Amino acid sequence: MYIVPEKEIAALMSREAAFDAVEKVFAAMARKDAYNFPVVREGIGHEDALYGFKGGFDRAGLTLGLKAGGYWPHNLERRQLINHQSTVFLFDPDSGRMHAMVGGNLLTALRTAAASAVSIRHLARQDAKVLGMVGAGHQATFQMRAALEQRDFDKVIGWNMHPDMLENLAKVATEVGIPFERVDLPGMVQADVIISITSSFDAIFGSEHVSDGTHIACMGTDTKGKQEVATDLISRAMLFTDEVAQSISIGECQHAIAANQIAESDITQVGAVINGDHPGRQNDSDVTLFDGTGVGLQDLAVAASVVDLAIQQGIAIEVDF
C-alpha cells in the first residue's frame, strides 16, 4: 500500500485538479455511476468533537474508500492545529486490499472549495461581479480563492460573527488584487454570488439579504441541526445539491423539509446540470442555491488523484501491509 503524508499534499494537489476531480465525480453521481455510503457523524463526548466516516464507490473511476475524521473546535487555540482533522483510506475495488492512506486535512479544504466553485461555474450568472462571503475562518479563504477563478469578480464583501477574523479575507483580496469591503448582513444584497461557510446551528441570513439573480453556495451545514440560512430563502430558491439524501437529512435543506416548506423533489443534483440533463438557472432573475453537504466521493476523488501523482513523482511511501 502507499502512504501520502499530509505534508506532501500542498505540492501535489492544485485547485484546478481538485475542481476537475469534484466536477467529474458529481457528474458520475448524477449518472448513477457512483454512490455514497450513509454518513456516520457523531459527537464523541470529548473535547466537544464531532467525528465520523464518509465513504462510497465510484464505478466510473474505480475508486473505493472512506474518509475518517471530524471537527475538534478547540484545536487552534489549544494545540495550534486546524480544527478539521481527517485521513482518507483507499481500497482496491477488485480485491478489497488496502491501496493507500492519504492525509486529508488540506484535501478536505480543497475539495470543499472545489464543490462551491463547481456550483458557481454551472449556476451563477455570467455577469456576476460581487462575491459575498459569510464566514471568515480557515476554510473561507479556500472558498474565496476558488470562487474568484469562476467569474470576473471586481469586488468581495464579507461578514463574520467575529469581525476581527475578516482580516483573513482581506489578506486574500490584497494578494489577488481585488477590493474588499466589510459589511453588515443587509449589505449582502450587493452580492451576485454568496458563499456561506460557518459552523452555525442557527440561521444567519435569509431571503431579505439576497437580491434576485443571486447564486448562494451553502457550504457549512453537514450535520443534523446545523443551519446557515433561513427557510424562507430555501423556499424562494432553485435548489441544487451534491447528494439529495444528505441535503434533506444533514444539509441546509433539512429544516425546510422538516417544516414541509419544500419537497425532496424540489432539489436537483448539480451533476445533472453538469451532464446537461437539467438546464440549471432559467434566467438572470432566478435565485439559485447549492447545498454543499460534503460527500465521501469528493474526498475519494481528490485523494485518488493525489496518490497517482505521488506515485508518478516518487513521493508516495510504499509499505508492505
PDB file of C-alpha atoms in Angstrom:
ATOM      1  CA  MET A   1       0.000   0.000   0.000  1.00  0.00           C
ATOM      2  CA  TYR A   2       1.002   3.635  -0.365  1.00  0.00           C
ATOM      3  CA  ILE A   3       1.099   6.434   2.186  1.00  0.00           C
ATOM      4  CA  VAL A   4       0.917  10.080   1.147  1.00  0.00           C
ATOM      5  CA  PRO A   5       1.593  12.234   4.229  1.00  0.00           C
ATOM      6  CA  GLU A   6      -0.242  15.462   4.887  1.00  0.00           C
ATOM      7  CA  LYS A   7       2.973  17.470   4.414  1.00  0.00           C
ATOM      8  CA  GLU A   8       3.186  16.390   0.750  1.00  0.00           C
ATOM      9  CA  ILE A   9      -0.355  17.318  -0.288  1.00  0.00           C
ATOM     10  CA  ALA A  10       0.203  21.027  -0.996  1.00  0.00           C
ATOM     11  CA  ALA A  11       2.830  20.271  -3.645  1.00  0.00           C
ATOM     12  CA  LEU A  12       0.645  17.639  -5.314  1.00  0.00           C
ATOM     13  CA  MET A  13      -2.927  18.954  -5.430  1.00  0.00           C
ATOM     14  CA  SER A  14      -3.863  22.216  -7.139  1.00  0.00           C
ATOM     15  CA  ARG A  15      -7.216  23.995  -7.074  1.00  0.00           C
ATOM     16  CA  GLU A  16      -7.624  23.174 -10.757  1.00  0.00           C
ATOM     17  CA  ALA A  17      -7.048  19.464 -10.186  1.00  0.00           C
ATOM     18  CA  ALA A  18      -9.449  19.448  -7.236  1.00  0.00           C
ATOM     19  CA  PHE A  19     -12.104  21.205  -9.333  1.00  0.00           C
ATOM     20  CA  ASP A  20     -11.728  18.674 -12.139  1.00  0.00           C
ATOM     21  CA  ALA A  21     -11.944  15.686  -9.764  1.00  0.00           C
ATOM     22  CA  VAL A  22     -15.025  17.016  -7.964  1.00  0.00           C
ATOM     23  CA  GLU A  23     -16.832  18.037 -11.151  1.00  0.00           C
ATOM     24  CA  LYS A  24     -16.288  14.581 -12.631  1.00  0.00           C
ATOM     25  CA  VAL A  25     -17.499  12.754  -9.541  1.00  0.00           C
ATOM     26  CA  PHE A  26     -20.621  14.952  -9.273  1.00  0.00           C
ATOM     27  CA  ALA A  27     -21.368  14.059 -12.896  1.00  0.00           C
ATOM     28  CA  ALA A  28     -20.803  10.354 -12.167  1.00  0.00           C
ATOM     29  CA  MET A  29     -23.154  10.537  -9.182  1.00  0.00           C
ATOM     30  CA  ALA A  30     -25.920  12.032 -11.315  1.00  0.00           C
ATOM     31  CA  ARG A  31     -25.431   9.256 -13.894  1.00  0.00           C
ATOM     32  CA  LYS A  32     -25.627   6.724 -11.041  1.00  0.00           C
ATOM     33  CA  ASP A  33     -22.120   5.540 -11.851  1.00  0.00           C
ATOM     34  CA  ALA A  34     -21.029   6.449  -8.326  1.00  0.00           C
ATOM     35  CA  TYR A  35     -22.764   6.385  -4.953  1.00  0.00           C
ATOM     36  CA  ASN A  36     -22.090   7.422  -1.381  1.00  0.00           C
ATOM     37  CA  PHE A  37     -22.488   5.261   1.678  1.00  0.00           C
ATOM     38  CA  PRO A  38     -24.572   6.514   4.638  1.00  0.00           C
ATOM     39  CA  VAL A  39     -22.686   9.079   6.697  1.00  0.00           C
ATOM     40  CA  VAL A  40     -21.724   8.417  10.301  1.00  0.00           C
ATOM     41  CA  ARG A  41     -21.128  11.666  12.218  1.00  0.00           C
ATOM     42  CA  GLU A  42     -21.452  11.880  15.990  1.00  0.00           C
ATOM     43  CA  GLY A  43     -20.412  13.918  18.976  1.00  0.00           C
ATOM     44  CA  ILE A  44     -17.927  11.788  20.894  1.00  0.00           C
ATOM     45  CA  GLY A  45     -18.448  13.417  24.289  1.00  0.00           C
ATOM     46  CA  HIS A  46     -14.826  14.561  24.483  1.00  0.00           C
ATOM     47  CA  GLU A  47     -13.285  17.918  23.514  1.00  0.00           C
ATOM     48  CA  ASP A  48     -16.678  18.906  22.028  1.00  0.00           C
ATOM     49  CA  ALA A  49     -15.559  16.978  18.946  1.00  0.00           C
ATOM     50  CA  LEU A  50     -17.625  15.666  16.056  1.00  0.00           C
ATOM     51  CA  TYR A  51     -16.216  12.511  14.477  1.00  0.00           C
ATOM     52  CA  GLY A  52     -17.380  10.296  11.661  1.00  0.00           C
ATOM     53  CA  PHE A  53     -16.959   8.474   8.373  1.00  0.00           C
ATOM     54  CA  LYS A  54     -17.844   9.305   4.778  1.00  0.00           C
ATOM     55  CA  GLY A  55     -17.310   6.769   2.025  1.00  0.00           C
ATOM     56  CA  GLY A  56     -18.505   5.490  -1.304  1.00  0.00           C
ATOM     57  CA  PHE A  57     -17.714   3.739  -4.553  1.00  0.00           C
ATOM     58  CA  ASP A  58     -17.158   5.322  -7.955  1.00  0.00           C
ATOM     59  CA  ARG A  59     -17.609   2.643 -10.624  1.00  0.00           C
ATOM     60  CA  ALA A  60     -16.536   5.029 -13.363  1.00  0.00           C
ATOM     61  CA  GLY A  61     -13.265   5.916 -11.661  1.00  0.00           C
ATOM     62  CA  LEU A  62     -12.889   2.590  -9.820  1.00  0.00           C
ATOM     63  CA  THR A  63     -12.378   4.412  -6.538  1.00  0.00           C
ATOM     64  CA  LEU A  64     -13.452   2.788  -3.272  1.00  0.00           C
ATOM     65  CA  GLY A  65     -12.817   4.014   0.248  1.00  0.00           C
ATOM     66  CA  LEU A  66     -13.674   6.301   3.099  1.00  0.00           C
ATOM     67  CA  LYS A  67     -12.609   9.391   4.981  1.00  0.00           C
ATOM     68  CA  ALA A  68     -12.382   9.240   8.764  1.00  0.00           C
ATOM     69  CA  GLY A  69     -12.221  12.443  10.769  1.00  0.00           C
ATOM     70  CA  GLY A  70     -14.153  15.372  12.070  1.00  0.00           C
ATOM     71  CA  TYR A  71     -14.119  18.699  13.837  1.00  0.00           C
ATOM     72  CA  TRP A  72     -12.219  19.491  17.028  1.00  0.00           C
ATOM     73  CA  PRO A  73     -13.310  23.076  17.853  1.00  0.00           C
ATOM     74  CA  HIS A  74     -10.533  23.766  20.368  1.00  0.00           C
ATOM     75  CA  ASN A  75      -7.577  22.601  18.288  1.00  0.00           C
ATOM     76  CA  LEU A  76      -6.445  26.007  17.069  1.00  0.00           C
ATOM     77  CA  GLU A  77      -6.462  27.695  20.460  1.00  0.00           C
ATOM     78  CA  ARG A  78      -5.105  24.749  22.462  1.00  0.00           C
ATOM     79  CA  ARG A  79      -2.787  22.912  20.079  1.00  0.00           C
ATOM     80  CA  GLN A  80      -2.099  25.254  17.138  1.00  0.00           C
ATOM     81  CA  LEU A  81      -3.711  22.656  14.864  1.00  0.00           C
ATOM     82  CA  ILE A  82      -6.556  23.285  12.431  1.00  0.00           C
ATOM     83  CA  ASN A  83      -9.945  22.278  13.799  1.00  0.00           C
ATOM     84  CA  HIS A  84     -10.788  19.890  10.947  1.00  0.00           C
ATOM     85  CA  GLN A  85      -8.747  16.681  11.070  1.00  0.00           C
ATOM     86  CA  SER A  86      -9.134  13.745   8.682  1.00  0.00           C
ATOM     87  CA  THR A  87      -7.476  10.879   6.816  1.00  0.00           C
ATOM     88  CA  VAL A  88      -8.600   9.195   3.582  1.00  0.00           C
ATOM     89  CA  PHE A  89      -8.313   5.421   3.079  1.00  0.00           C
ATOM     90  CA  LEU A  90      -8.499   3.926  -0.417  1.00  0.00           C
ATOM     91  CA  PHE A  91      -9.053   0.262  -1.244  1.00  0.00           C
ATOM     92  CA  ASP A  92      -8.585  -1.836  -4.384  1.00  0.00           C
ATOM     93  CA  PRO A  93     -12.161  -2.357  -5.627  1.00  0.00           C
ATOM     94  CA  ASP A  94     -11.173  -5.631  -7.325  1.00  0.00           C
ATOM     95  CA  SER A  95      -9.668  -7.345  -4.283  1.00  0.00           C
ATOM     96  CA  GLY A  96     -10.632  -5.246  -1.267  1.00  0.00           C
ATOM     97  CA  ARG A  97      -6.992  -4.840  -0.264  1.00  0.00           C
ATOM     98  CA  MET A  98      -5.773  -1.575   1.218  1.00  0.00           C
ATOM     99  CA  HIS A  99      -4.388   0.658  -1.532  1.00  0.00           C
ATOM    100  CA  ALA A 100      -3.484   3.958   0.096  1.00  0.00           C
ATOM    101  CA  MET A 101      -3.677   6.149   3.184  1.00  0.00           C
ATOM    102  CA  VAL A 102      -3.705   9.881   2.461  1.00  0.00           C
ATOM    103  CA  GLY A 103      -3.562  12.955   4.684  1.00  0.00           C
ATOM    104  CA  GLY A 104      -7.000  14.513   4.422  1.00  0.00           C
ATOM    105  CA  ASN A 105      -6.806  17.961   6.005  1.00  0.00           C
ATOM    106  CA  LEU A 106      -5.763  20.088   3.033  1.00  0.00           C
ATOM    107  CA  LEU A 107      -7.655  17.794   0.664  1.00  0.00           C
ATOM    108  CA  THR A 108     -10.857  18.453   2.624  1.00  0.00           C
ATOM    109  CA  ALA A 109     -10.343  22.199   2.305  1.00  0.00           C
ATOM    110  CA  LEU A 110      -9.606  21.936  -1.417  1.00  0.00           C
ATOM    111  CA  ARG A 111     -12.481  19.601  -2.251  1.00  0.00           C
ATOM    112  CA  THR A 112     -14.956  21.707  -0.265  1.00  0.00           C
ATOM    113  CA  ALA A 113     -13.863  24.837  -2.089  1.00  0.00           C
ATOM    114  CA  ALA A 114     -13.979  22.965  -5.383  1.00  0.00           C
ATOM    115  CA  ALA A 115     -17.607  21.968  -4.755  1.00  0.00           C
ATOM    116  CA  SER A 116     -18.790  25.550  -4.336  1.00  0.00           C
ATOM    117  CA  ALA A 117     -16.660  26.574  -7.322  1.00  0.00           C
ATOM    118  CA  VAL A 118     -18.344  23.902  -9.446  1.00  0.00           C
ATOM    119  CA  SER A 119     -21.731  25.279  -8.406  1.00  0.00           C
ATOM    120  CA  ILE A 120     -20.652  28.811  -9.319  1.00  0.00           C
ATOM    121  CA  ARG A 121     -19.337  27.649 -12.691  1.00  0.00           C
ATOM    122  CA  HIS A 122     -22.633  25.993 -13.598  1.00  0.00           C
ATOM    123  CA  LEU A 123     -25.256  28.101 -11.771  1.00  0.00           C
ATOM    124  CA  ALA A 124     -24.097  31.690 -11.210  1.00  0.00           C
ATOM    125  CA  ARG A 125     -24.924  34.477 -13.676  1.00  0.00           C
ATOM    126  CA  GLN A 126     -22.230  35.022 -16.254  1.00  0.00           C
ATOM    127  CA  ASP A 127     -22.079  38.729 -15.403  1.00  0.00           C
ATOM    128  CA  ALA A 128     -21.612  38.193 -11.635  1.00  0.00           C
ATOM    129  CA  LYS A 129     -19.316  40.936 -10.284  1.00  0.00           C
ATOM    130  CA  VAL A 130     -19.640  40.988  -6.472  1.00  0.00           C
ATOM    131  CA  LEU A 131     -18.695  37.977  -4.326  1.00  0.00           C
ATOM    132  CA  GLY A 132     -20.153  37.863  -0.820  1.00  0.00           C
ATOM    133  CA  MET A 133     -18.525  35.818   1.938  1.00  0.00           C
ATOM    134  CA  VAL A 134     -20.454  34.847   5.095  1.00  0.00           C
ATOM    135  CA  GLY A 135     -17.813  33.380   7.380  1.00  0.00           C
ATOM    136  CA  ALA A 136     -14.107  34.119   7.573  1.00  0.00           C
ATOM    137  CA  GLY A 137     -12.457  31.081   9.132  1.00  0.00           C
ATOM    138  CA  HIS A 138      -9.750  28.777   7.753  1.00  0.00           C
ATOM    139  CA  GLN A 139     -11.994  27.221   5.098  1.00  0.00           C
ATOM    140  CA  ALA A 140     -13.350  30.581   3.937  1.00  0.00           C
ATOM    141  CA  THR A 141     -10.008  31.560   2.400  1.00  0.00           C
ATOM    142  CA  PHE A 142     -10.013  28.393   0.265  1.00  0.00           C
ATOM    143  CA  GLN A 143     -13.604  29.087  -0.768  1.00  0.00           C
ATOM    144  CA  MET A 144     -12.791  32.643  -1.751  1.00  0.00           C
ATOM    145  CA  ARG A 145      -9.741  31.759  -3.840  1.00  0.00           C
ATOM    146  CA  ALA A 146     -11.600  29.033  -5.747  1.00  0.00           C
ATOM    147  CA  ALA A 147     -14.672  31.221  -6.311  1.00  0.00           C
ATOM    148  CA  LEU A 148     -12.660  34.137  -7.694  1.00  0.00           C
ATOM    149  CA  GLU A 149     -11.466  31.884 -10.526  1.00  0.00           C
ATOM    150  CA  GLN A 150     -15.015  31.202 -11.750  1.00  0.00           C
ATOM    151  CA  ARG A 151     -16.199  34.694 -12.710  1.00  0.00           C
ATOM    152  CA  ASP A 152     -14.697  38.107 -13.388  1.00  0.00           C
ATOM    153  CA  PHE A 153     -15.450  39.481  -9.920  1.00  0.00           C
ATOM    154  CA  ASP A 154     -14.422  43.065  -9.254  1.00  0.00           C
ATOM    155  CA  LYS A 155     -15.251  43.221  -5.517  1.00  0.00           C
ATOM    156  CA  VAL A 156     -15.537  40.988  -2.453  1.00  0.00           C
ATOM    157  CA  ILE A 157     -17.728  41.808   0.541  1.00  0.00           C
ATOM    158  CA  GLY A 158     -17.583  39.908   3.813  1.00  0.00           C
ATOM    159  CA  TRP A 159     -19.371  39.383   7.120  1.00  0.00           C
ATOM    160  CA  ASN A 160     -18.370  37.280  10.105  1.00  0.00           C
ATOM    161  CA  MET A 161     -19.765  36.781  13.588  1.00  0.00           C
ATOM    162  CA  HIS A 162     -16.357  37.823  14.917  1.00  0.00           C
ATOM    163  CA  PRO A 163     -15.389  40.811  12.732  1.00  0.00           C
ATOM    164  CA  ASP A 164     -11.676  40.623  13.556  1.00  0.00           C
ATOM    165  CA  MET A 165     -11.478  37.384  11.529  1.00  0.00           C
ATOM    166  CA  LEU A 166     -12.405  39.250   8.356  1.00  0.00           C
ATOM    167  CA  GLU A 167      -8.729  40.112   8.098  1.00  0.00           C
ATOM    168  CA  ASN A 168      -8.292  36.559   6.734  1.00  0.00           C
ATOM    169  CA  LEU A 169     -10.395  37.502   3.712  1.00  0.00           C
ATOM    170  CA  ALA A 170      -8.867  40.953   3.377  1.00  0.00           C
ATOM    171  CA  LYS A 171      -5.402  39.374   3.058  1.00  0.00           C
ATOM    172  CA  VAL A 172      -6.547  37.109   0.233  1.00  0.00           C
ATOM    173  CA  ALA A 173      -8.172  40.062  -1.534  1.00  0.00           C
ATOM    174  CA  THR A 174      -4.938  42.021  -1.281  1.00  0.00           C
ATOM    175  CA  GLU A 175      -2.950  39.087  -2.663  1.00  0.00           C
ATOM    176  CA  VAL A 176      -5.185  38.735  -5.716  1.00  0.00           C
ATOM    177  CA  GLY A 177      -5.595  42.483  -6.209  1.00  0.00           C
ATOM    178  CA  ILE A 178      -9.324  42.891  -5.661  1.00  0.00           C
ATOM    179  CA  PRO A 179     -11.140  45.374  -3.358  1.00  0.00           C
ATOM    180  CA  PHE A 180     -12.578  44.006  -0.108  1.00  0.00           C
ATOM    181  CA  GLU A 181     -15.327  45.586   1.981  1.00  0.00           C
ATOM    182  CA  ARG A 182     -16.654  44.610   5.419  1.00  0.00           C
ATOM    183  CA  VAL A 183     -20.464  44.764   5.526  1.00  0.00           C
ATOM    184  CA  ASP A 184     -23.372  44.106   7.840  1.00  0.00           C
ATOM    185  CA  LEU A 185     -25.655  41.271   6.751  1.00  0.00           C
ATOM    186  CA  PRO A 186     -28.125  43.620   4.980  1.00  0.00           C
ATOM    187  CA  GLY A 187     -25.193  44.657   2.800  1.00  0.00           C
ATOM    188  CA  MET A 188     -25.179  41.171   1.240  1.00  0.00           C
ATOM    189  CA  VAL A 189     -27.887  42.394  -1.146  1.00  0.00           C
ATOM    190  CA  GLN A 190     -24.973  43.787  -3.203  1.00  0.00           C
ATOM    191  CA  ALA A 191     -23.657  40.285  -3.889  1.00  0.00           C
ATOM    192  CA  ASP A 192     -24.186  38.341  -7.109  1.00  0.00           C
ATOM    193  CA  VAL A 193     -22.707  35.221  -5.509  1.00  0.00           C
ATOM    194  CA  ILE A 194     -22.747  34.433  -1.789  1.00  0.00           C
ATOM    195  CA  ILE A 195     -20.759  31.682  -0.102  1.00  0.00           C
ATOM    196  CA  SER A 196     -21.701  30.806   3.463  1.00  0.00           C
ATOM    197  CA  ILE A 197     -19.081  28.773   5.295  1.00  0.00           C
ATOM    198  CA  THR A 198     -19.750  28.700   9.028  1.00  0.00           C
ATOM    199  CA  SER A 199     -20.429  26.090  11.722  1.00  0.00           C
ATOM    200  CA  SER A 200     -23.701  27.729  12.781  1.00  0.00           C
ATOM    201  CA  PHE A 201     -26.672  25.907  14.312  1.00  0.00           C
ATOM    202  CA  ASP A 202     -28.942  28.940  13.804  1.00  0.00           C
ATOM    203  CA  ALA A 203     -29.920  30.687  10.581  1.00  0.00           C
ATOM    204  CA  ILE A 204     -27.571  33.615   9.930  1.00  0.00           C
ATOM    205  CA  PHE A 205     -29.224  35.254   6.924  1.00  0.00           C
ATOM    206  CA  GLY A 206     -32.436  34.962   4.978  1.00  0.00           C
ATOM    207  CA  SER A 207     -34.329  35.993   1.878  1.00  0.00           C
ATOM    208  CA  GLU A 208     -34.258  39.701   2.762  1.00  0.00           C
ATOM    209  CA  HIS A 209     -30.449  39.669   2.469  1.00  0.00           C
ATOM    210  CA  VAL A 210     -30.440  38.252  -1.068  1.00  0.00           C
ATOM    211  CA  SER A 211     -31.187  40.022  -4.346  1.00  0.00           C
ATOM    212  CA  ASP A 212     -32.851  38.458  -7.371  1.00  0.00           C
ATOM    213  CA  GLY A 213     -30.358  36.667  -9.586  1.00  0.00           C
ATOM    214  CA  THR A 214     -28.001  35.721  -6.775  1.00  0.00           C
ATOM    215  CA  HIS A 215     -26.328  32.330  -6.521  1.00  0.00           C
ATOM    216  CA  ILE A 216     -25.757  31.063  -2.978  1.00  0.00           C
ATOM    217  CA  ALA A 217     -23.392  28.236  -2.053  1.00  0.00           C
ATOM    218  CA  CYS A 218     -24.191  27.000   1.455  1.00  0.00           C
ATOM    219  CA  MET A 219     -21.099  25.058   2.485  1.00  0.00           C
ATOM    220  CA  GLY A 220     -21.154  24.863   6.270  1.00  0.00           C
ATOM    221  CA  THR A 221     -24.107  22.613   7.076  1.00  0.00           C
ATOM    222  CA  ASP A 222     -23.082  18.958   7.171  1.00  0.00           C
ATOM    223  CA  THR A 223     -24.621  17.729  10.434  1.00  0.00           C
ATOM    224  CA  LYS A 224     -28.135  17.301  11.754  1.00  0.00           C
ATOM    225  CA  GLY A 225     -29.191  20.552  13.435  1.00  0.00           C
ATOM    226  CA  LYS A 226     -26.752  22.875  11.671  1.00  0.00           C
ATOM    227  CA  GLN A 227     -28.236  25.808   9.745  1.00  0.00           C
ATOM    228  CA  GLU A 228     -26.829  28.822   7.909  1.00  0.00           C
ATOM    229  CA  VAL A 229     -29.822  30.249   6.025  1.00  0.00           C
ATOM    230  CA  ALA A 230     -33.471  30.784   6.931  1.00  0.00           C
ATOM    231  CA  THR A 231     -36.063  28.503   5.373  1.00  0.00           C
ATOM    232  CA  ASP A 232     -37.704  31.432   3.562  1.00  0.00           C
ATOM    233  CA  LEU A 233     -34.594  31.628   1.384  1.00  0.00           C
ATOM    234  CA  ILE A 234     -34.659  27.882   0.782  1.00  0.00           C
ATOM    235  CA  SER A 235     -38.310  28.152  -0.294  1.00  0.00           C
ATOM    236  CA  ARG A 236     -37.528  31.030  -2.663  1.00  0.00           C
ATOM    237  CA  ALA A 237     -34.561  29.490  -4.461  1.00  0.00           C
ATOM    238  CA  MET A 238     -33.994  26.909  -7.159  1.00  0.00           C
ATOM    239  CA  LEU A 239     -32.309  24.171  -5.142  1.00  0.00           C
ATOM    240  CA  PHE A 240     -29.271  22.112  -6.107  1.00  0.00           C
ATOM    241  CA  THR A 241     -27.025  19.848  -4.073  1.00  0.00           C
ATOM    242  CA  ASP A 242     -24.252  17.300  -4.192  1.00  0.00           C
ATOM    243  CA  GLU A 243     -26.372  14.458  -2.731  1.00  0.00           C
ATOM    244  CA  VAL A 244     -30.125  14.799  -2.215  1.00  0.00           C
ATOM    245  CA  ALA A 245     -30.261  12.225   0.589  1.00  0.00           C
ATOM    246  CA  GLN A 246     -27.700  14.199   2.578  1.00  0.00           C
ATOM    247  CA  SER A 247     -29.277  17.545   1.741  1.00  0.00           C
ATOM    248  CA  ILE A 248     -32.584  16.583   3.350  1.00  0.00           C
ATOM    249  CA  SER A 249     -31.041  14.821   6.355  1.00  0.00           C
ATOM    250  CA  ILE A 250     -27.874  16.694   7.347  1.00  0.00           C
ATOM    251  CA  GLY A 251     -27.668  19.550   4.841  1.00  0.00           C
ATOM    252  CA  GLU A 252     -29.102  23.036   4.609  1.00  0.00           C
ATOM    253  CA  CYS A 253     -32.428  21.783   3.256  1.00  0.00           C
ATOM    254  CA  GLN A 254     -33.153  19.619   6.322  1.00  0.00           C
ATOM    255  CA  HIS A 255     -35.058  22.402   8.109  1.00  0.00           C
ATOM    256  CA  ALA A 256     -37.304  23.363   5.180  1.00  0.00           C
ATOM    257  CA  ILE A 257     -38.056  19.678   4.622  1.00  0.00           C
ATOM    258  CA  ALA A 258     -38.958  19.236   8.295  1.00  0.00           C
ATOM    259  CA  ALA A 259     -41.270  22.257   8.104  1.00  0.00           C
ATOM    260  CA  ASN A 260     -42.915  20.894   4.908  1.00  0.00           C
ATOM    261  CA  GLN A 261     -41.925  24.070   3.054  1.00  0.00           C
ATOM    262  CA  ILE A 262     -40.240  22.109   0.256  1.00  0.00           C
ATOM    263  CA  ALA A 263     -40.291  18.537  -1.024  1.00  0.00           C
ATOM    264  CA  GLU A 264     -37.387  16.254  -1.815  1.00  0.00           C
ATOM    265  CA  SER A 265     -38.352  16.526  -5.477  1.00  0.00           C
ATOM    266  CA  ASP A 266     -37.592  20.258  -5.371  1.00  0.00           C
ATOM    267  CA  ILE A 267     -33.851  19.507  -5.019  1.00  0.00           C
ATOM    268  CA  THR A 268     -31.658  18.616  -8.013  1.00  0.00           C
ATOM    269  CA  GLN A 269     -28.196  17.098  -8.064  1.00  0.00           C
ATOM    270  CA  VAL A 270     -25.743  19.599  -9.523  1.00  0.00           C
ATOM    271  CA  GLY A 271     -24.310  16.707 -11.523  1.00  0.00           C
ATOM    272  CA  ALA A 272     -27.478  16.738 -13.624  1.00  0.00           C
ATOM    273  CA  VAL A 273     -26.629  20.299 -14.675  1.00  0.00           C
ATOM    274  CA  ILE A 274     -23.031  19.308 -15.411  1.00  0.00           C
ATOM    275  CA  ASN A 275     -24.262  16.422 -17.585  1.00  0.00           C
ATOM    276  CA  GLY A 276     -26.750  18.639 -19.433  1.00  0.00           C
ATOM    277  CA  ASP A 277     -29.762  16.749 -18.100  1.00  0.00           C
ATOM    278  CA  HIS A 278     -31.071  19.801 -16.215  1.00  0.00           C
ATOM    279  CA  PRO A 279     -30.877  23.383 -17.514  1.00  0.00           C
ATOM    280  CA  GLY A 280     -29.912  24.844 -14.132  1.00  0.00           C
ATOM    281  CA  ARG A 281     -30.545  28.577 -13.938  1.00  0.00           C
ATOM    282  CA  GLN A 282     -33.526  29.568 -16.103  1.00  0.00           C
ATOM    283  CA  ASN A 283     -32.950  33.327 -16.266  1.00  0.00           C
ATOM    284  CA  ASP A 284     -30.938  36.140 -14.708  1.00  0.00           C
ATOM    285  CA  SER A 285     -33.531  36.821 -12.009  1.00  0.00           C
ATOM    286  CA  ASP A 286     -33.531  33.298 -10.555  1.00  0.00           C
ATOM    287  CA  VAL A 287     -32.060  32.774  -7.103  1.00  0.00           C
ATOM    288  CA  THR A 288     -30.095  29.526  -7.194  1.00  0.00           C
ATOM    289  CA  LEU A 289     -28.833  27.761  -4.081  1.00  0.00           C
ATOM    290  CA  PHE A 290     -26.301  24.951  -3.838  1.00  0.00           C
ATOM    291  CA  ASP A 291     -26.485  22.894  -0.647  1.00  0.00           C
ATOM    292  CA  GLY A 292     -22.946  21.572  -0.317  1.00  0.00           C
ATOM    293  CA  THR A 293     -23.178  18.843   2.294  1.00  0.00           C
ATOM    294  CA  GLY A 294     -19.796  17.296   1.525  1.00  0.00           C
ATOM    295  CA  VAL A 295     -19.880  13.745   0.184  1.00  0.00           C
ATOM    296  CA  GLY A 296     -17.373  10.963   0.652  1.00  0.00           C
ATOM    297  CA  LEU A 297     -16.910  10.592  -3.098  1.00  0.00           C
ATOM    298  CA  GLN A 298     -15.396  14.095  -3.230  1.00  0.00           C
ATOM    299  CA  ASP A 299     -12.716  13.017  -0.766  1.00  0.00           C
ATOM    300  CA  LEU A 300     -12.025   9.790  -2.622  1.00  0.00           C
ATOM    301  CA  ALA A 301     -11.756  11.572  -5.963  1.00  0.00           C
ATOM    302  CA  VAL A 302      -9.169  14.108  -4.838  1.00  0.00           C
ATOM    303  CA  ALA A 303      -7.286  11.504  -2.784  1.00  0.00           C
ATOM    304  CA  ALA A 304      -7.062   9.110  -5.736  1.00  0.00           C
ATOM    305  CA  SER A 305      -5.705  11.920  -7.894  1.00  0.00           C
ATOM    306  CA  VAL A 306      -3.085  12.734  -5.268  1.00  0.00           C
ATOM    307  CA  VAL A 307      -1.988   9.097  -4.942  1.00  0.00           C
ATOM    308  CA  ASP A 308      -1.491   8.792  -8.694  1.00  0.00           C
ATOM    309  CA  LEU A 309       0.618  11.965  -8.739  1.00  0.00           C
ATOM    310  CA  ALA A 310       2.606  10.907  -5.673  1.00  0.00           C
ATOM    311  CA  ILE A 311       3.448   7.552  -7.271  1.00  0.00           C
ATOM    312  CA  GLN A 312       4.445   9.209 -10.552  1.00  0.00           C
ATOM    313  CA  GLN A 313       6.721  11.651  -8.749  1.00  0.00           C
ATOM    314  CA  GLY A 314       8.224   9.074  -6.390  1.00  0.00           C
ATOM    315  CA  ILE A 315       6.791  10.825  -3.330  1.00  0.00           C
ATOM    316  CA  ALA A 316       4.439   8.079  -2.155  1.00  0.00           C
ATOM    317  CA  ILE A 317       5.751   5.867   0.631  1.00  0.00           C
ATOM    318  CA  GLU A 318       5.249   2.203  -0.225  1.00  0.00           C
ATOM    319  CA  VAL A 319       4.831  -0.224   2.667  1.00  0.00           C
ATOM    320  CA  ASP A 320       4.029  -3.920   2.924  1.00  0.00           C
ATOM    321  CA  PHE A 321       0.638  -4.094   4.603  1.00  0.00           C
TER     322      PHE A 321
END
